[in-house]
Short mmCIF file of C-alpha atoms in Angstrom, two decimals:
data_model
loop_
_atom_site.label_atom_id
_atom_site.label_comp_id
_atom_site.label_asym_id
_atom_site.label_seq_id
_atom_site.Cartn_x
_atom_site.Cartn_y
_atom_site.Cartn_z
CA MET A 1 73.82 139.22 170.78
CA THR A 2 76.13 136.75 172.50
CA GLU A 3 73.62 136.30 175.30
CA ALA A 4 70.80 135.98 172.75
CA ILE A 5 72.51 133.07 170.99
CA ASN A 6 73.34 131.43 174.31
CA LEU A 7 69.69 131.87 175.33
CA VAL A 8 68.62 129.87 172.27
CA ALA A 9 71.34 127.27 172.83
CA TYR A 10 70.30 126.67 176.43
CA SER A 11 66.55 127.33 176.44
CA TRP A 12 65.71 125.81 173.05
CA GLY A 13 68.74 123.62 172.35
CA ARG A 14 68.86 121.59 175.54
CA SER A 15 65.22 120.62 175.11
CA ASN A 16 65.30 119.91 171.39
CA VAL A 17 68.78 118.60 170.50
CA GLY A 18 70.02 115.18 171.56
CA PRO A 19 72.03 112.11 170.56
CA GLY A 20 71.79 111.44 166.84
CA ASP A 21 71.03 115.09 166.05
CA ALA A 22 73.35 117.53 164.31
CA VAL A 23 73.79 121.28 164.57
CA LEU A 24 74.91 122.75 161.25
CA ILE A 25 76.86 126.01 161.13
CA THR A 26 79.39 127.49 158.70
CA GLN A 27 83.15 127.92 158.65
CA MET A 28 82.76 131.70 158.61
CA GLU A 29 81.03 131.99 162.00
CA HIS A 30 82.05 134.41 164.74
CA HIS A 31 82.89 132.59 167.97
CA ALA A 32 79.62 133.90 169.43
CA ASN A 33 77.76 131.74 166.90
CA LEU A 34 80.10 128.79 167.19
CA VAL A 35 81.16 128.09 170.77
CA PRO A 36 77.58 127.93 172.18
CA TRP A 37 76.87 125.12 169.70
CA GLN A 38 80.07 123.31 170.64
CA VAL A 39 78.95 123.41 174.27
CA LEU A 40 75.41 122.31 173.39
CA CYS A 41 76.54 119.40 171.24
CA ARG A 42 79.01 118.22 173.86
CA ALA A 43 76.36 118.38 176.60
CA ARG A 44 73.65 116.68 174.56
CA GLY A 45 75.67 114.11 172.63
CA ALA A 46 74.92 115.75 169.30
CA THR A 47 77.23 116.37 166.33
CA LEU A 48 78.47 119.77 165.15
CA ARG A 49 79.00 120.04 161.39
CA TYR A 50 80.16 122.86 159.13
CA LEU A 51 79.24 124.20 155.72
CA GLU A 52 82.48 124.97 153.92
CA VAL A 53 83.47 128.38 152.60
CA ASP A 54 84.62 128.29 148.97
CA GLU A 55 87.59 130.07 147.40
CA HIS A 56 85.44 133.18 146.85
CA GLY A 57 84.45 133.34 150.53
CA GLU A 58 80.92 132.15 149.87
CA LEU A 59 78.63 129.25 150.78
CA SER A 60 77.08 126.69 148.46
CA LEU A 61 73.32 126.20 148.50
CA GLU A 62 73.86 122.78 146.92
CA ALA A 63 76.09 121.80 149.83
CA LEU A 64 73.39 123.02 152.22
CA ARG A 65 70.76 120.91 150.43
CA ALA A 66 73.01 117.86 150.73
CA GLU A 67 73.51 118.42 154.47
CA LEU A 68 69.81 118.90 155.09
CA ALA A 69 69.02 115.76 153.07
CA ARG A 70 70.91 113.68 155.63
CA GLY A 71 67.86 114.06 157.87
CA ASP A 72 69.64 114.60 161.18
CA VAL A 73 70.02 118.40 161.30
CA ALA A 74 68.05 119.94 164.16
CA LEU A 75 69.36 123.50 163.85
CA LEU A 76 71.00 125.60 161.13
CA ALA A 77 72.86 128.67 162.47
CA PHE A 78 74.73 131.12 160.25
CA ALA A 79 75.80 134.72 159.79
CA HIS A 80 73.84 137.13 157.63
CA VAL A 81 77.08 138.99 156.83
CA SER A 82 80.54 137.64 157.67
CA ASN A 83 82.55 139.90 159.99
CA VAL A 84 85.77 138.75 158.27
CA LEU A 85 84.94 138.03 154.63
CA GLY A 86 82.19 140.61 154.30
CA THR A 87 80.13 137.97 152.48
CA ILE A 88 76.38 138.64 152.32
CA ASN A 89 74.80 135.23 152.60
CA PRO A 90 71.53 134.31 150.81
CA VAL A 91 69.66 134.17 154.10
CA ALA A 92 66.10 133.93 152.80
CA GLU A 93 67.01 131.05 150.49
CA MET A 94 68.90 129.25 153.27
CA VAL A 95 66.00 129.64 155.69
CA ALA A 96 63.51 128.39 153.08
CA LEU A 97 65.60 125.26 152.44
CA ALA A 98 65.85 124.60 156.18
CA ARG A 99 62.13 125.08 156.70
CA GLN A 100 61.34 122.58 153.94
CA ALA A 101 63.50 120.10 155.84
CA GLY A 102 61.84 120.87 159.19
CA VAL A 103 65.03 122.47 160.55
CA VAL A 104 65.04 125.40 162.99
CA THR A 105 67.15 128.40 161.95
CA LEU A 106 69.14 131.06 163.79
CA ILE A 107 70.83 134.01 162.08
CA ASP A 108 73.63 136.18 163.47
CA GLY A 109 72.67 139.60 162.14
CA ALA A 110 75.27 141.67 163.98
CA GLN A 111 76.96 142.83 160.78
CA ALA A 112 73.79 143.15 158.69
CA VAL A 113 71.35 145.21 160.75
CA PRO A 114 73.61 148.31 160.94
CA GLN A 115 74.48 148.19 157.23
CA MET A 116 71.42 147.39 155.16
CA PRO A 117 67.63 147.05 155.20
CA VAL A 118 66.71 143.89 157.11
CA ASP A 119 63.13 142.55 157.10
CA VAL A 120 63.05 139.75 159.66
CA ARG A 121 59.51 138.79 158.63
CA ALA A 122 60.55 138.37 155.01
CA ILE A 123 63.66 136.37 155.96
CA ASP A 124 61.40 134.22 158.18
CA ALA A 125 64.13 132.71 160.38
CA ASP A 126 63.07 131.17 163.67
CA PHE A 127 65.62 133.29 165.54
CA TYR A 128 67.48 136.42 164.42
CA ALA A 129 69.97 138.12 166.76
CA TRP A 130 71.91 141.38 166.54
CA THR A 131 73.90 143.64 168.81
CA GLY A 132 73.52 147.28 169.80
CA HIS A 133 77.08 148.53 169.63
CA LYS A 134 77.47 147.54 165.97
CA ALA A 135 74.43 149.71 165.20
CA LEU A 136 75.96 152.88 166.71
CA GLY A 137 74.33 152.12 170.06
CA PRO A 138 75.81 151.43 173.50
CA THR A 139 77.56 148.24 174.54
CA GLY A 140 75.92 145.58 176.68
CA ILE A 141 72.61 145.32 174.85
CA GLY A 142 71.31 143.33 171.89
CA VAL A 143 68.11 142.06 170.32
CA LEU A 144 66.68 138.59 169.75
CA HIS A 145 63.78 138.20 167.33
CA GLY A 146 62.11 134.84 167.85
CA ARG A 147 59.14 132.90 166.53
CA ARG A 148 56.48 133.28 169.20
CA GLU A 149 55.43 129.63 169.35
CA LEU A 150 59.03 128.59 170.01
CA LEU A 151 59.61 131.29 172.63
CA GLU A 152 56.38 130.32 174.40
CA ARG A 153 57.60 126.73 174.80
CA MET A 154 61.14 127.62 175.91
CA GLU A 155 62.16 127.67 179.55
CA PRO A 156 63.88 130.85 180.76
CA PHE A 157 67.65 131.02 180.43
CA LEU A 158 68.11 133.27 183.48
CA THR A 159 65.69 133.78 186.35
CA GLY A 160 64.75 136.49 188.84
CA GLY A 161 63.44 140.03 188.63
CA ASP A 162 60.75 141.01 186.18
CA MET A 163 60.68 137.65 184.41
CA ILE A 164 58.64 136.36 187.36
CA ALA A 165 54.83 136.28 187.41
CA SER A 166 54.46 134.65 190.84
CA VAL A 167 56.61 132.72 193.33
CA ASP A 168 55.64 130.15 195.95
CA PHE A 169 57.91 128.18 198.28
CA GLN A 170 58.46 125.33 195.79
CA SER A 171 57.51 126.78 192.41
CA ALA A 172 57.32 129.87 190.25
CA THR A 173 55.52 130.99 187.12
CA TRP A 174 56.92 133.18 184.37
CA ASN A 175 55.91 136.54 183.01
CA GLU A 176 54.62 136.96 179.46
CA LEU A 177 56.94 137.51 176.50
CA PRO A 178 59.28 139.28 176.17
CA ALA A 179 59.65 139.84 179.94
CA LYS A 180 59.99 136.06 180.41
CA PHE A 181 63.57 136.32 179.13
CA GLU A 182 64.50 139.61 180.82
CA ALA A 183 65.85 138.56 184.22
CA GLY A 184 67.12 141.08 186.74
CA THR A 185 67.10 144.84 186.43
CA PRO A 186 66.59 145.84 182.79
CA PRO A 187 69.47 147.65 181.01
CA ILE A 188 67.43 150.85 180.96
CA ALA A 189 70.14 153.31 179.95
CA GLU A 190 71.39 150.94 177.25
CA ALA A 191 67.86 150.47 175.86
CA VAL A 192 67.35 154.24 175.66
CA GLY A 193 70.69 154.58 173.90
CA LEU A 194 69.90 151.79 171.44
CA ALA A 195 66.52 153.36 170.66
CA ALA A 196 68.27 156.64 169.84
CA ALA A 197 70.72 154.82 167.55
CA VAL A 198 67.89 153.02 165.75
CA GLU A 199 66.04 156.31 165.30
CA TYR A 200 69.20 157.91 163.87
CA LEU A 201 69.79 155.11 161.36
CA THR A 202 66.11 155.01 160.46
CA GLY A 203 66.25 158.76 159.82
CA LEU A 204 69.17 158.29 157.45
CA GLY A 205 67.30 155.49 155.70
CA MET A 206 68.83 152.02 155.56
CA ASP A 207 68.72 152.00 151.76
CA SER A 208 70.87 155.14 151.82
CA VAL A 209 73.20 153.62 154.43
CA ARG A 210 73.67 150.54 152.28
CA ALA A 211 74.26 152.59 149.11
CA HIS A 212 76.86 154.77 150.84
CA GLU A 213 78.76 151.86 152.39
CA ARG A 214 78.57 149.81 149.19
CA GLU A 215 80.10 152.69 147.20
CA LEU A 216 82.92 153.09 149.74
CA THR A 217 83.56 149.34 149.79
CA ALA A 218 83.79 149.26 145.99
CA TYR A 219 86.24 152.16 146.10
CA MET A 220 88.29 150.46 148.82
CA LEU A 221 88.53 147.25 146.78
CA GLU A 222 89.61 149.30 143.77
CA ARG A 223 92.26 151.26 145.68
CA LEU A 224 93.65 148.26 147.59
CA ALA A 225 94.18 146.48 144.28
CA GLN A 226 96.62 149.27 143.43
CA VAL A 227 98.88 148.50 146.41
CA LEU A 228 101.49 145.85 145.69
CA GLY A 229 101.38 142.83 147.98
CA VAL A 230 97.87 143.46 149.29
CA ARG A 231 95.40 140.57 148.97
CA PRO A 232 91.76 141.04 150.03
CA VAL A 233 89.84 138.01 151.27
CA GLY A 234 86.20 137.36 150.49
CA PRO A 235 84.08 138.31 147.48
CA LEU A 236 85.68 140.87 145.17
CA GLU A 237 82.35 142.46 144.15
CA ALA A 238 80.94 145.12 146.47
CA ASP A 239 77.37 143.99 145.76
CA ARG A 240 78.15 140.65 147.40
CA ARG A 241 79.73 141.96 150.58
CA GLY A 242 79.11 144.30 153.50
CA GLY A 243 81.01 147.44 154.40
CA LEU A 244 84.38 145.93 155.29
CA VAL A 245 87.46 144.49 153.65
CA SER A 246 89.84 142.10 155.36
CA PHE A 247 93.22 141.79 153.70
CA ILE A 248 96.71 140.35 153.90
CA VAL A 249 99.85 142.39 153.20
CA GLU A 250 102.61 140.12 151.91
CA GLY A 251 105.66 140.26 154.16
CA MET A 252 103.88 142.07 157.03
CA HIS A 253 102.05 140.72 160.05
CA PRO A 254 98.53 142.19 160.37
CA HIS A 255 99.38 143.66 163.79
CA ASP A 256 102.33 145.47 162.22
CA VAL A 257 100.03 146.72 159.48
CA ALA A 258 97.55 148.11 162.01
CA GLU A 259 100.28 149.76 164.08
CA LEU A 260 101.96 151.38 161.09
CA VAL A 261 98.77 152.80 159.55
CA SER A 262 97.79 154.16 162.98
CA ARG A 263 100.82 156.45 162.75
CA SER A 264 98.98 158.17 159.91
CA GLY A 265 95.78 158.46 161.94
CA VAL A 266 94.10 155.49 160.28
CA CYS A 267 92.36 153.05 162.62
CA ILE A 268 91.83 149.48 161.44
CA ARG A 269 91.55 146.18 163.28
CA ALA A 270 94.00 143.30 163.14
CA GLY A 271 93.71 139.78 164.53
CA HIS A 272 91.59 136.69 164.11
CA HIS A 273 88.38 138.74 164.58
CA CYS A 274 86.87 136.09 166.86
CA ALA A 275 86.84 133.66 163.92
CA GLN A 276 89.83 131.37 164.47
CA PRO A 277 88.41 128.37 162.56
CA LEU A 278 87.89 130.61 159.52
CA MET A 279 91.49 131.84 159.79
CA ARG A 280 92.62 128.21 159.59
CA CYS A 281 90.52 127.74 156.46
CA LEU A 282 92.16 130.81 154.94
CA GLY A 283 95.60 129.50 155.88
CA VAL A 284 96.52 132.56 157.96
CA GLY A 285 96.75 133.39 161.64
CA ALA A 286 95.15 136.80 161.30
CA THR A 287 94.10 139.51 158.86
CA ALA A 288 93.92 143.28 158.83
CA ARG A 289 90.37 144.63 158.48
CA ALA A 290 89.14 148.04 157.41
CA SER A 291 85.47 148.86 157.99
CA VAL A 292 83.42 151.75 156.63
CA GLY A 293 80.37 153.42 158.09
CA VAL A 294 77.98 156.30 157.52
CA TYR A 295 80.63 158.70 158.84
CA ASN A 296 83.34 157.70 156.33
CA GLU A 297 84.18 159.19 152.93
CA ARG A 298 86.53 158.45 150.04
CA ALA A 299 89.29 160.52 151.61
CA ASP A 300 89.44 157.98 154.45
CA ILE A 301 90.09 155.19 151.94
CA ASP A 302 92.81 157.28 150.29
CA ALA A 303 94.41 157.82 153.69
CA LEU A 304 94.40 154.04 154.32
CA VAL A 305 96.03 153.30 150.96
CA ASP A 306 98.69 155.99 151.47
CA ALA A 307 99.39 154.62 154.97
CA LEU A 308 99.72 151.07 153.63
CA ALA A 309 102.20 152.24 151.00
CA ALA A 310 104.21 154.02 153.69
CA GLY A 311 104.12 150.92 155.87
CA ARG A 312 105.48 148.78 153.06
CA ARG A 313 108.37 151.19 152.68
CA VAL A 314 109.17 150.84 156.40
CA PHE A 315 109.49 147.08 155.80
CA GLY A 316 111.52 147.63 152.67
CA LEU A 317 108.83 146.06 150.48
#
């Protein structure tokens, strides 16, 4: 997915964004959907602006309308589901507002595609990117869905290999889509692995995957509320968030939290989650984050809560 976003930033962005233009993203973005736009704006003399995250961890459509009304936004890029807050953004509505304003859209779908039904045609974004390893597939491979007319006009990001149609001494022509953007030797093993992962999730049914993870997330929010000193971040309703909960434990650093619960066989992640600007908005340096998947059950949530209680006792809390 990181390469997919960079592909859009270089191949589309450097030909369509310039001085006087703005790229609009949100405060909740993963670095993969933030730093490429910093680089693009710096190279092209454009401005990078942010939609703010409110106290509930959500975005305002009214604020988006106001930004689009300024008339200088060339691109709107945002996450479908926040990897920190868990927030499920109203992607179809955001895309529709951008399209009315003549603004190109890109969605980071890394957290959404593995968790819920995603219809890229219905969402209708110009670009939608996601990554294989989040969808139970191998690392090193991702997917970029793009509007054909935009992809046809874009120059290749990387060159060589099967993206070539013909080469002369002073010029070359490009292969047809999607090979035009597949330079070098294809990641064959990774593609086979990703296909197997997609078939597995499709067999489970993405509606069932979403229902299972939503139920576990609701249970996790309920159980975490029973632990003194634990404060979740993001929406408090499971219907409005994906299958993860980031949280703060008063009096404990998130890395200490992760290390202590690991002693009970519970694996969570701690850190800034590649979203340092969002951490600054939250007023923290890091959070602990527990994620659920198709392989989890309520007993795993109980084990997390018991481990957190034990960790608090270690700290005398």
